[in-house]
XYZ file of C-alpha atoms in Angstrom:
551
model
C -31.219 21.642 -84.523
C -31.842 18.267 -86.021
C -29.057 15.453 -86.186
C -29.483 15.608 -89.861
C -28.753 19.129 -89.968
C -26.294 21.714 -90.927
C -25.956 22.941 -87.705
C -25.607 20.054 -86.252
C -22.483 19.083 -88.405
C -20.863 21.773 -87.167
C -22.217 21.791 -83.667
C -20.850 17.897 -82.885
C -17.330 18.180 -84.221
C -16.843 22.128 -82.246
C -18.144 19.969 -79.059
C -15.518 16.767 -79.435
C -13.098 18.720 -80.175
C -13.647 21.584 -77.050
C -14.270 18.478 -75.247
C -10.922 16.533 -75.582
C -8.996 19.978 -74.954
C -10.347 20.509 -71.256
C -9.076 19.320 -68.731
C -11.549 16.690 -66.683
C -12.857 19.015 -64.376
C -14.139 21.391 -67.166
C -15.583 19.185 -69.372
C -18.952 18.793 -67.541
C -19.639 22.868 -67.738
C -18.784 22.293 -71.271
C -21.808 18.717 -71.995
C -24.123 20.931 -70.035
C -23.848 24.452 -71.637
C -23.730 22.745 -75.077
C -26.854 20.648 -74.289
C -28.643 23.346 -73.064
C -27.791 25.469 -76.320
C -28.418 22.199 -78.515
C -31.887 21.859 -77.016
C -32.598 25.684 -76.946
C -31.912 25.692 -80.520
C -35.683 24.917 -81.159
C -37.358 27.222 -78.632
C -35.152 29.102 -76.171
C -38.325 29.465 -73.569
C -38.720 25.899 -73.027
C -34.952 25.281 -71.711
C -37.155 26.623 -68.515
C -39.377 23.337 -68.626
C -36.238 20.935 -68.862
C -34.833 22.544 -66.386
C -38.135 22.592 -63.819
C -37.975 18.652 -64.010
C -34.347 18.694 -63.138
C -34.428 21.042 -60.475
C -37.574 19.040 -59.439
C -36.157 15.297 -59.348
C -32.535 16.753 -57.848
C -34.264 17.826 -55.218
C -36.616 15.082 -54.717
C -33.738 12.737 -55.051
C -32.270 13.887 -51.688
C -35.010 14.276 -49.843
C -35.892 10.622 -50.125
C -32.143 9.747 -49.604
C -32.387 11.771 -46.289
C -35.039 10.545 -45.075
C -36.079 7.187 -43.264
C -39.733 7.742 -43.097
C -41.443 5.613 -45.941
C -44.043 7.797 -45.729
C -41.639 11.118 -46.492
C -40.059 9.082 -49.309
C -43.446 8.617 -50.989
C -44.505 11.922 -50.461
C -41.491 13.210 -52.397
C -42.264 10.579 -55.037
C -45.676 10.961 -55.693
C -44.826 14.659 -55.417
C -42.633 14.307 -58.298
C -44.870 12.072 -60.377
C -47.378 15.120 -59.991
C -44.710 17.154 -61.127
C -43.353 15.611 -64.500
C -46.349 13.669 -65.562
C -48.278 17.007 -65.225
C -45.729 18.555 -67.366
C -45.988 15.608 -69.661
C -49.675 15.514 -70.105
C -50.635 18.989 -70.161
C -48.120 19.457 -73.244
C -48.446 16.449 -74.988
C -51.759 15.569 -74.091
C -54.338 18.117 -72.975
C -55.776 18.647 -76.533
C -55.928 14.601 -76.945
C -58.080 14.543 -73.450
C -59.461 17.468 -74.885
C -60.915 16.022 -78.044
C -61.802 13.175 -76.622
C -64.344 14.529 -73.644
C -65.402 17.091 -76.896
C -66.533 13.910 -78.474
C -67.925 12.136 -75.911
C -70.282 15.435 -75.394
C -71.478 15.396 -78.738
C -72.852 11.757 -78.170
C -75.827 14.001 -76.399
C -75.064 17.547 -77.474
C -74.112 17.783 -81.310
C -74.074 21.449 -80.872
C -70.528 21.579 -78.984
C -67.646 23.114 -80.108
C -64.239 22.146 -80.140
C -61.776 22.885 -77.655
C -58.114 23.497 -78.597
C -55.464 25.329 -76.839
C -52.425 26.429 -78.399
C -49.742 24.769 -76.967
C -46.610 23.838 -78.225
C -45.467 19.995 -77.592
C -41.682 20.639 -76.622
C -38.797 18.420 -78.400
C -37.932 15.200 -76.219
C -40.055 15.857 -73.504
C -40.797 12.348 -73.043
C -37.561 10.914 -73.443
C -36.306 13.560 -70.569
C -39.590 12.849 -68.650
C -39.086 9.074 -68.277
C -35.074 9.134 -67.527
C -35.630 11.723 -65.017
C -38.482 9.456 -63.672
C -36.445 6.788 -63.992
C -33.520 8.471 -61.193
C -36.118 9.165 -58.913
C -37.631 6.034 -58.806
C -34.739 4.036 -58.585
C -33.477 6.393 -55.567
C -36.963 5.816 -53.868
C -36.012 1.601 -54.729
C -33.214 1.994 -52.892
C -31.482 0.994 -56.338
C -29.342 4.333 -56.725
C -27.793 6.659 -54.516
C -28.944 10.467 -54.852
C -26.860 12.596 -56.907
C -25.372 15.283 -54.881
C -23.403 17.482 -58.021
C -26.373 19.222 -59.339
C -24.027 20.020 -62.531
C -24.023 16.221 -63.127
C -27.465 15.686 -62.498
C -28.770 18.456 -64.614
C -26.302 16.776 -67.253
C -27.738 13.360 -67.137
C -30.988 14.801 -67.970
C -30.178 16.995 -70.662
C -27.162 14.749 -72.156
C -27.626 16.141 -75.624
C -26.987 13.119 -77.601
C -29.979 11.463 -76.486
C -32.169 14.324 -75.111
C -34.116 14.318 -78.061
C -34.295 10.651 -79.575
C -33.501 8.631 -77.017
C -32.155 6.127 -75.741
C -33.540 5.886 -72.659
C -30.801 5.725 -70.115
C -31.447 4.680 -66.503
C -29.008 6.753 -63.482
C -26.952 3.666 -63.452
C -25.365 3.746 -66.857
C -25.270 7.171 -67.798
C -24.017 8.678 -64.344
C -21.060 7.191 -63.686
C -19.773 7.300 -67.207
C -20.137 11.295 -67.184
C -18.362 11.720 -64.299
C -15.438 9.131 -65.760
C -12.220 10.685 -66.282
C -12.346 9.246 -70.156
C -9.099 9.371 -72.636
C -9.288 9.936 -75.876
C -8.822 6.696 -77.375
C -8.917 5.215 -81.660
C -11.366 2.489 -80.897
C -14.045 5.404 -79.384
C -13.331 7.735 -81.980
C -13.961 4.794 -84.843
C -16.693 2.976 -83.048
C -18.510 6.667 -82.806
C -17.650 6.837 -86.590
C -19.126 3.972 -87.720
C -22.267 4.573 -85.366
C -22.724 7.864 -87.378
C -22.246 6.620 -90.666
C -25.000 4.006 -90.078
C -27.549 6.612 -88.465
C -27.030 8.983 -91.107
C -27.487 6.066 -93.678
C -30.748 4.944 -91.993
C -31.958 8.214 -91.100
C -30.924 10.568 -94.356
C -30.984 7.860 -97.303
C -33.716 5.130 -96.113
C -36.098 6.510 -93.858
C -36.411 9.906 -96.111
C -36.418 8.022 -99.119
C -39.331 5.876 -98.355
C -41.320 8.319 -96.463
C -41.837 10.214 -100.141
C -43.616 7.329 -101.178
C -45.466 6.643 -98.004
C -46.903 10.578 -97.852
C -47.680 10.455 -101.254
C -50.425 7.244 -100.914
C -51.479 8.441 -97.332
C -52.083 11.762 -98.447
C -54.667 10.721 -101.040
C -55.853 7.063 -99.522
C -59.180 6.770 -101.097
C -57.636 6.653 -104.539
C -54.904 4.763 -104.002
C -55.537 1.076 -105.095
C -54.672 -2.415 -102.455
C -51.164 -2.311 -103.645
C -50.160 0.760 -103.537
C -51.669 1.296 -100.205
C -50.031 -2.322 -98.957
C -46.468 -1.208 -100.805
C -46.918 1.989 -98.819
C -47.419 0.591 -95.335
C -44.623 -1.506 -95.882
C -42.356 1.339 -96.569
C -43.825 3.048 -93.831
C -42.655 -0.089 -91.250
C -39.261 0.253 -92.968
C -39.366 4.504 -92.751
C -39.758 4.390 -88.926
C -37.275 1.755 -87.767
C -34.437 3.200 -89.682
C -36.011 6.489 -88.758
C -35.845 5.874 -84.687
C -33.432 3.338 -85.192
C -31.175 6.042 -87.224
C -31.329 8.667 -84.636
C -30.320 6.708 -81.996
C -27.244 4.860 -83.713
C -26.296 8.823 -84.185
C -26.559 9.431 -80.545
C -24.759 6.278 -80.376
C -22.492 7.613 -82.067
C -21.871 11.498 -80.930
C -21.684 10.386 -77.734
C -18.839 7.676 -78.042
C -16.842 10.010 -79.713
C -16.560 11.129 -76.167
C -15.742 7.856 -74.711
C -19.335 7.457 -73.292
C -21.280 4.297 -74.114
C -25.056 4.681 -74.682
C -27.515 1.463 -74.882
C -28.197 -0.359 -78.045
C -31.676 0.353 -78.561
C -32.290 -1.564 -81.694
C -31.322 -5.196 -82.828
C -32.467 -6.072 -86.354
C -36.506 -5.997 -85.243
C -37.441 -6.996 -89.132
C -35.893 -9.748 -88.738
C -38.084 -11.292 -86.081
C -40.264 -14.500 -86.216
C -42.658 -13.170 -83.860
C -44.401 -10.359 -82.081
C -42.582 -11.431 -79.044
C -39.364 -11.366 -80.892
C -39.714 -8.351 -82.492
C -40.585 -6.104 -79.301
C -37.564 -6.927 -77.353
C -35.383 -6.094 -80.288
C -37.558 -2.832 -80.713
C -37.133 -0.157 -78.782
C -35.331 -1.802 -76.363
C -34.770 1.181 -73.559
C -38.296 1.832 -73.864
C -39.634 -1.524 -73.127
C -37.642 -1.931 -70.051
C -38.848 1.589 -68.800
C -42.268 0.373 -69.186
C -41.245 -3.408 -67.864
C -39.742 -1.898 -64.587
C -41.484 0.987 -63.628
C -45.432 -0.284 -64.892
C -45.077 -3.633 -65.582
C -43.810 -4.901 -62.477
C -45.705 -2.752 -59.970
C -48.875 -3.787 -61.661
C -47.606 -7.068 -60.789
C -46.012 -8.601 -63.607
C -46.343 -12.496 -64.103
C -46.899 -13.075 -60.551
C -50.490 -13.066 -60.258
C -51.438 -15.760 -62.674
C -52.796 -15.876 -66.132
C -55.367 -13.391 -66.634
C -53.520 -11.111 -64.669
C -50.122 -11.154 -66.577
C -52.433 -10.834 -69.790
C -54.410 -7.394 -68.228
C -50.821 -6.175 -67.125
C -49.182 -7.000 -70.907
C -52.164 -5.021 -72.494
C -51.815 -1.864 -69.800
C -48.011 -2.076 -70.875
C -48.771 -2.013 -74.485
C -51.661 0.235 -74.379
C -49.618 2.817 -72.521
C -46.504 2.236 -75.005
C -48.892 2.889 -78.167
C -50.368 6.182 -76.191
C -46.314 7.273 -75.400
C -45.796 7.112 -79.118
C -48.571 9.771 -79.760
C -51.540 11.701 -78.915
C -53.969 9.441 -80.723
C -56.394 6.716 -80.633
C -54.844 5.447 -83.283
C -51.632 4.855 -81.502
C -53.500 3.471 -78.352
C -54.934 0.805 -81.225
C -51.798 0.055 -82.024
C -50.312 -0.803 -78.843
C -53.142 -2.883 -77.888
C -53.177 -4.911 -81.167
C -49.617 -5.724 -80.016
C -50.356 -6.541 -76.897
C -53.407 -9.135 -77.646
C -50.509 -10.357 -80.400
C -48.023 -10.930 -77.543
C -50.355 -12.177 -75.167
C -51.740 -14.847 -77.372
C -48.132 -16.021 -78.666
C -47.878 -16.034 -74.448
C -50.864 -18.254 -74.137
C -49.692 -20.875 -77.009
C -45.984 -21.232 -75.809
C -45.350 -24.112 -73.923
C -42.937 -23.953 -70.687
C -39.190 -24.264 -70.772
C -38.722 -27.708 -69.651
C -35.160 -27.758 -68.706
C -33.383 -24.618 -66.978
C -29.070 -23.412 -66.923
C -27.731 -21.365 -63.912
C -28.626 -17.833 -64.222
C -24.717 -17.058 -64.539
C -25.040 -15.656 -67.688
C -27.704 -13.197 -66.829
C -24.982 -11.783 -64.111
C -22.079 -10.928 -66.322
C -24.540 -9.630 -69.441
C -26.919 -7.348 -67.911
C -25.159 -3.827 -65.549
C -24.744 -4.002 -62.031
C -28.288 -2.928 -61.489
C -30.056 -6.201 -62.661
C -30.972 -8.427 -60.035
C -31.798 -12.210 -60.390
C -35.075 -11.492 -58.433
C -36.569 -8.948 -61.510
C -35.436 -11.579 -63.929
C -36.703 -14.641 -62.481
C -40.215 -12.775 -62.135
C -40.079 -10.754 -65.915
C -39.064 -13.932 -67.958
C -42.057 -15.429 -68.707
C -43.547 -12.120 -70.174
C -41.578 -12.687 -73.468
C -40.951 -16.467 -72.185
C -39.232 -18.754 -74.810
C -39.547 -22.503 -74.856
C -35.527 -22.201 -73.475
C -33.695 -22.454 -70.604
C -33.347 -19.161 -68.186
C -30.562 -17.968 -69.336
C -32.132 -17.743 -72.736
C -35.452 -16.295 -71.138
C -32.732 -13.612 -69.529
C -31.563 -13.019 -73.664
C -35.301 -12.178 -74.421
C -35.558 -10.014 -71.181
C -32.775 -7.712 -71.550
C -33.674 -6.568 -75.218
C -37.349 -7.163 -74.963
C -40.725 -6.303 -73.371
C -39.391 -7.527 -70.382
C -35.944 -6.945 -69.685
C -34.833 -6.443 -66.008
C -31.911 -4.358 -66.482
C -30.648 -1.757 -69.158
C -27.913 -3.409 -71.371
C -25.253 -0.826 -72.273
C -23.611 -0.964 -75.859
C -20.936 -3.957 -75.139
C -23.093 -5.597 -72.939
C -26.046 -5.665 -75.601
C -23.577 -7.164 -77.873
C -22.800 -10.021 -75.974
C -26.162 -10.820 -74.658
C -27.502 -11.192 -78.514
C -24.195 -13.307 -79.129
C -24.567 -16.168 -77.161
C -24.116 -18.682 -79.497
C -24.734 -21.762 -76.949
C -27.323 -20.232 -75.567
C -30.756 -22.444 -76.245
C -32.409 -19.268 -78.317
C -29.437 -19.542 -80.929
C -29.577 -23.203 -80.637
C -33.190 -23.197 -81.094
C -32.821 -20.858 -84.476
C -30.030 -22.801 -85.513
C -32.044 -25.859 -85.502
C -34.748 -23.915 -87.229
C -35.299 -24.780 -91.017
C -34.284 -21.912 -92.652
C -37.037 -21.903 -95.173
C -39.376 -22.233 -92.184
C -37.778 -19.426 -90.923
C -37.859 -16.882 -93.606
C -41.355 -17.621 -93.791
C -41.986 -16.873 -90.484
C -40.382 -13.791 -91.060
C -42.071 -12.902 -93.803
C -45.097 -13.254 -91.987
C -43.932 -11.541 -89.015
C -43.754 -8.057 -91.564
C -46.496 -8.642 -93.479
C -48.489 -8.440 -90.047
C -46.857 -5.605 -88.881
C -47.351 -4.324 -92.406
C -51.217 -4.071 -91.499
C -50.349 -2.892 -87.554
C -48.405 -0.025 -89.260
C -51.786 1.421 -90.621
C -52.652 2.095 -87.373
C -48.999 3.585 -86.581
C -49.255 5.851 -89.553
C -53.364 7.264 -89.795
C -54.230 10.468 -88.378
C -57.471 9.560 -87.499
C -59.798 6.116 -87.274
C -61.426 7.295 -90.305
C -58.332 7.419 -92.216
C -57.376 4.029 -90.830
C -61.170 2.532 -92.231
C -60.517 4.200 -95.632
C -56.669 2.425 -95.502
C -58.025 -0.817 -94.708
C -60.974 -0.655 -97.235
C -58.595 0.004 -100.057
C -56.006 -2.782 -98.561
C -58.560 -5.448 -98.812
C -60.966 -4.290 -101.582
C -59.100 -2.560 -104.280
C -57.558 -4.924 -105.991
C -58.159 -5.983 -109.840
C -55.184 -7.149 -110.963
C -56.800 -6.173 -114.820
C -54.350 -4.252 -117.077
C -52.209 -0.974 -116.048
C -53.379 -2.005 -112.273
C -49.364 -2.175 -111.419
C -48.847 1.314 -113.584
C -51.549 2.345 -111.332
C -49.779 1.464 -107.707
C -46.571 2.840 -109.381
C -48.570 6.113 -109.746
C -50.332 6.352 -106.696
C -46.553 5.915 -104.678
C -45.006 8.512 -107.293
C -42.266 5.890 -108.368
C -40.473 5.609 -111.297
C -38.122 2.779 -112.325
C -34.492 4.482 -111.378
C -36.530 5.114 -107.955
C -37.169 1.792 -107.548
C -33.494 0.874 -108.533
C -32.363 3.421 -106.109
C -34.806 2.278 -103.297
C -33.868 -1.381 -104.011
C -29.836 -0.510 -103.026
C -30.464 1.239 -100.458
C -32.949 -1.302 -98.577
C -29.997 -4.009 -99.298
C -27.535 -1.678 -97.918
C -29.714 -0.834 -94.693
C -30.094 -5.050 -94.248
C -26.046 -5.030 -94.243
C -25.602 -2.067 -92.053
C -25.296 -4.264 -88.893
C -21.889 -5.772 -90.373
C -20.701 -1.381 -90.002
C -21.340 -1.350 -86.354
C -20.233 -5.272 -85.520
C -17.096 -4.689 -82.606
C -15.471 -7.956 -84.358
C -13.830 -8.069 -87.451
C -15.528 -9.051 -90.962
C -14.047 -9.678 -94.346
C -14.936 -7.452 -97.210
C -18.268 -7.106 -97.556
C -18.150 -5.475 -101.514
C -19.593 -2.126 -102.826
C -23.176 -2.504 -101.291
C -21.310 -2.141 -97.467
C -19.773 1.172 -96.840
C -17.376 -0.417 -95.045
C -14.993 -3.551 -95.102
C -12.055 -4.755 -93.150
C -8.749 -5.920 -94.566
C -6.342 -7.607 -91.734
C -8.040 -6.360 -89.036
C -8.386 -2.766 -90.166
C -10.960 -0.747 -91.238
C -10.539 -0.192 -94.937
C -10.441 4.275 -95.903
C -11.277 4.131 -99.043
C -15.056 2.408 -98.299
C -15.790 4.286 -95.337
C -15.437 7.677 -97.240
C -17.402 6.213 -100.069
C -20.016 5.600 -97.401
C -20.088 9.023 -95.942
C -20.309 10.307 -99.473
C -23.075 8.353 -100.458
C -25.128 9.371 -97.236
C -23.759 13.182 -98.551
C -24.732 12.891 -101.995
C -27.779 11.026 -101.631
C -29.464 13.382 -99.031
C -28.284 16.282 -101.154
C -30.527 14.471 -104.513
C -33.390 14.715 -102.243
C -32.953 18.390 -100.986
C -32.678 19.457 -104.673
C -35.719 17.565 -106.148
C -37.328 19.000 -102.927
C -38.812 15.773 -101.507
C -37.134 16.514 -98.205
C-alpha cells in the first residue's frame, strides 16, 4: 500500500480514528497490528524478515544491558551486525556483488555466464535496518537504556508512518513518544494536515509530473538532443526531492495526527549555495546515521587532513551505495564527497567562537557537546560554533537527531553567524551561487538517474555534444521530453507552488500568501476555503494524470 494510494486513504483515517477511541493502554496493540498489516500489504511472507531483526536487536538489546563484560557486549553487537547487515545485503545486494565478481571474471574468461538469483528486495528494508541498528548501537554506547516491552520495541521498528520512507528515527525520539500518554489536541490534528497536504502536493502533483518527462528522454538517450537531456536531469533533481521529500512530510504528517513528532528530514536543499549546504539540508536523518555510526568510528576529523578527507569519501561512498544497488550510485556519492571535501579544503577556520549554549537547547537530550565539538568541522562554516552546531544537526555531520520543533528552531536562528553571514550576502551573489549549486547537481543527477555506466556515457555525450542551436532545435527538446505548451504552463505552477510549500508547514503565522499557496492565514487562523482548494488540486491533478495514463 503506497501513501499515494487508495488504500492508504482509507487505511490512515480508520487508524486515527481507532486510535483516539482506545484507551492508552490499547493503543500500542492497535500502531503495531496496523503496521504490521500496512507493511504486509505488499508481501505477507516478508512480515517474517521485519520481524527476525526485531526479535534479533530486542534481544540483543538486553543482553548487552545485562551484561558488564565488554567483551559479551561486543559479542552481542557484532552478532547483530551479522544479523541485519546479512539480511540487508543478501536482499538488496547479492545480485549487485553478483554482477560485479561476473564481470570481473570475464576480464580473463569472456565465456562466463551471468549469475542472478531471484530474490525479491523487500519494501523499507533499509530504513528498518538502520533504526534497528541504530537501538542497538546506542544501547552498546551506553546512550540508551534497553527496551524491556517487546510490544514497544517491535513498534518502534515497524512504526508504519516511516517504515517505508523514512525518516530515520534514532531510540531516543521515537520511544518515548510511543509510549506517551498523548491527547488529542487541534494544533496536532492541523499541523498533521498541513504536513499531508504538502507531501501529497510534492509527491502526487510535482514529483509524478516531472518524472513523465524525465522517463521519456532517459528512455531513448541517444536521440535526445543537449537540451532535452539537460531539461531532463533537471527535472529529474526536482522529481526526487519532492519525491523523498514528499513521502516523508506524509509520514510527517500521519504520524502527528497521533500526537507523535517525527524529524524534519528535509530543509529547502535547492536552495543551497553549496555542496556542503545542500547535504545537511538533504536527507537529514540519513546523514546523521552515517555521521554517528561510520563517520565517527572511522575517526571523524580527529586524525588530521587526509584522514577526515578518506573518512568523508567512505561516508559518501557508502551513502551513494545505500541509495541503490549500482555503480552508478556509488559514483554518485563519491562525486559528492570529493565536492564536499574540496569546499572542506578551501574554507578557512572560524576565527571567533559563541558558547555552545545553543547547541544544548536545539538538538534532543541525546546530543552531547563532545560529538559536536569533534563533527563540526566536517561541514565547518567560516562561523562561530554555535553556527558550526546549525550545519551539524541538519547536515553531513550532525551529532544528534533534531525532532520536528527542534529542527525548526535550529534553522531559525536569526543571530546566529550562518544567517548573519547570508544576510550579509549580496543577494545577486547569492542566487548565482545557487544557480550554480543546481546546475552542478543537475550533471551529479545523471549519475543518480542511469541504469548503467553506459547509459551515463551516452547521457553525458548528448549533454555536452548535441547541441546546434539551428532551427526547430527547441521543437526538437520539446519533443524528445513529450511537452506541450499547457504542460509547460501546468509544470511552471506547480514548480512555483512546490518553492512556496514551506510557508504550508511554517509553525508561525503568515499573511495571505494568494492563489499559488494552498493555504493562507487570516488573524491567526488558518483560512478553509484555501486549504480545501489545496487538497482538491492535489485530488484533481493526480486524477489528470491517472486518466491520460502517465501515472
Amino acid at each position: 500500500m503506497n501513501f499515494n494510494s487508495l488504500e492508504f486513504l482509507i487505511f490512515l483515517p480508520v487508524v486515527v480514528l481507532l486510535y483516539w477511541l482506545l484507551p492508552h493502554k490499547g493503543r500500542w496493540i492497535l500502531l503495531l497490528a496496523a503496521s504490521y498489516l500496512f507493511y504486509m500489504s505488499w508481501n505477507v511472507w516478508l512480515v517474517g524478515l521485519i520481524f527476525l531483526t526485531t526479535l534479533t536487536a530486542y534481544i540483543a538489546g538486553i543482553g548487552i544491558d545485562r551484561t558488564e563484560n565488554k567483551k559479551a557486549k561486543k559479542a552481542w553487537l557484532v552478532g547483530t551486525l551479522i544479523i541485519c547487515l546479512g539480511a540487508l545485503v543478501f536482499f538488496k545486494y547479492i545480485n549487485f556483488i553478483l554482477e560485479s565478481v561476473t564481470g570481473i571474471i570475464r576480464l580473463f574468461h569472456s565465456e562466463q555466464d551471468d549469475i542472478v538469483l531471484n530474490v525479491i528486495l523487500p519494501v523499507g528494508i533499509s530504513f528498518y535496518t538502520f533504526q534497528t541498528l541504530s537501538y542497538v548501537i546506542d544501547v552498546y554506547r551506553g546512550d540508551f537504556k534497553a527496551e524491556r516491552h517487546f510490544g514497544y520495541f517491535a513498534l518502534y521498528v515497524s512504526y508504519f508512518p516511516q517504515l517505508v520512507a523514512g525518516p530515520i528515527e534514532r531510540p531516543q525520539t521515537l520511544l518515548p513518544q510511543l509510549k506517551e500518554r498523548h491527547h488529542i489536541e487541534e494544533e496536532d490534528l492541523l499541523s498533521g494536515a498541513k504536513w499531508l497536504l504538502s507531501g501529497f502536493f510534492r509527491k502526487c502533483v510535482v514529483a509524478d509530473f516531472c518524472g513523465i518527462f524525465v522517463n521519456k528522454v532517459y528512455a531513448d538517450l541517444g536521440n535526445a538532443n543537449g537540451l532535452a537531456v539537460f531539461a531532463a536531469s533537471a527535472l529529474f533533481l526536482i522529481q526526487i526531492y519532492n519525491d523523498f521529500a514528499g513521502y516523508s512530510e506524509i509520514a510527517m504528517g500521519s504520524a502527528r495526527l497521533m500526537g507523535v513528532r517525527l524529524t524534519k528530514n528535509f530543509d529547502k536543499p535547492l536552495t543551497s549555495t553549496s555542496y556542503t549546504e545542500f547535504f545537511r539540508r538533504w536527507h537529514i536523518t540519513l546523514n546523521q546515521w552515517f555521521t554517528q555510526y561510520v563517520y565517527i568510528p572511522l575517526g571523524g576529523n580527529r586524525k588530521g587532513k587526509a584522514r577526515k578527507i578518506l573518512n568523508t569519501l567512505i561516508v559518501f561512498a557508502l551513502c551513494g551505495l545505500w541509495h541503490g544497488a549500482n555503480w552508478t550510485f556509488v559514483l554518485w556519492g563519491l562525486v559528492a564527497g570529493v565536492a564536499v571535501s574540496v569546499e572542506t579544503l578551501l574554507k578557512k577556520s572560524p576565527k571567533n567562537s559563541l558558547p555552545p549554549a545553543n547547541a544544548a537547547t536545539c538538538a534532543t537530550h541525546a546530543a552531547s557537546a563532545k560529538i559536536a565539538d569533534s563533527m563540526a568541522s566536517i561541514v565547518s562554516d567560516s562561523t562561530s560554533s554555535a553556527a558550526a552546531f546549525t550545519i551539524l544537526a541538519n547536515s553531513v555531520a550532525p551529532a544528534a537527531t533534531v525532532p520536528e520543533a527542534a529542527a525548526d528552531s535550529v534553522t531559525a536562528l536569526p543571530k546566529t553567524a550562518v544567517s548573519s553571514a547570508k544576510a550579509d550576502e549580496n543577494p545577486t551573489v547569492r542566487l548565482l551561487r545557487q544557480i550554480a549549486i543546481f546546475i552542478l547537481f543537475t550533471f551529479s543527477c545523471v549519475l543518480f538517474r542511469a541504469q548503467s555506466l553506459r547509459e551515463v556515457g551516452i547521457a553525458f555525450r548528448q549533454m555536452f555534444t548535441a547541441w546546434d542551436w539551428s532551427e526547430g532545435y527547441f521543437d526538437s527538446a520539446l519533443s524528445a521530453l513529450g511537452m506541450n505548451a499547457i504542460q509547460i504552463l501546468q509544470l511552471t505552477v506547480a514548480i512555483v507552488t512546490m518553492s512556496l510549500l514551506y510557508r504550508l508547514t511554517e509553525e508561525r503565522r503568515e499573511p495571505s500568501l494568494g492563489l499559488l499557496c494552498p493555504v493562507a492565514y487570516t488573524e491567526g487562523k488558518t483560512n478553509v476555503g484555501l486549504f480545501i482548494y489545496g487538497i482538491f488540486s492535489v485530488v484533481l491533478f493526480w486524477l489528470g494524470l491517472l486518466s491520460s495514463g502517465d501515472v
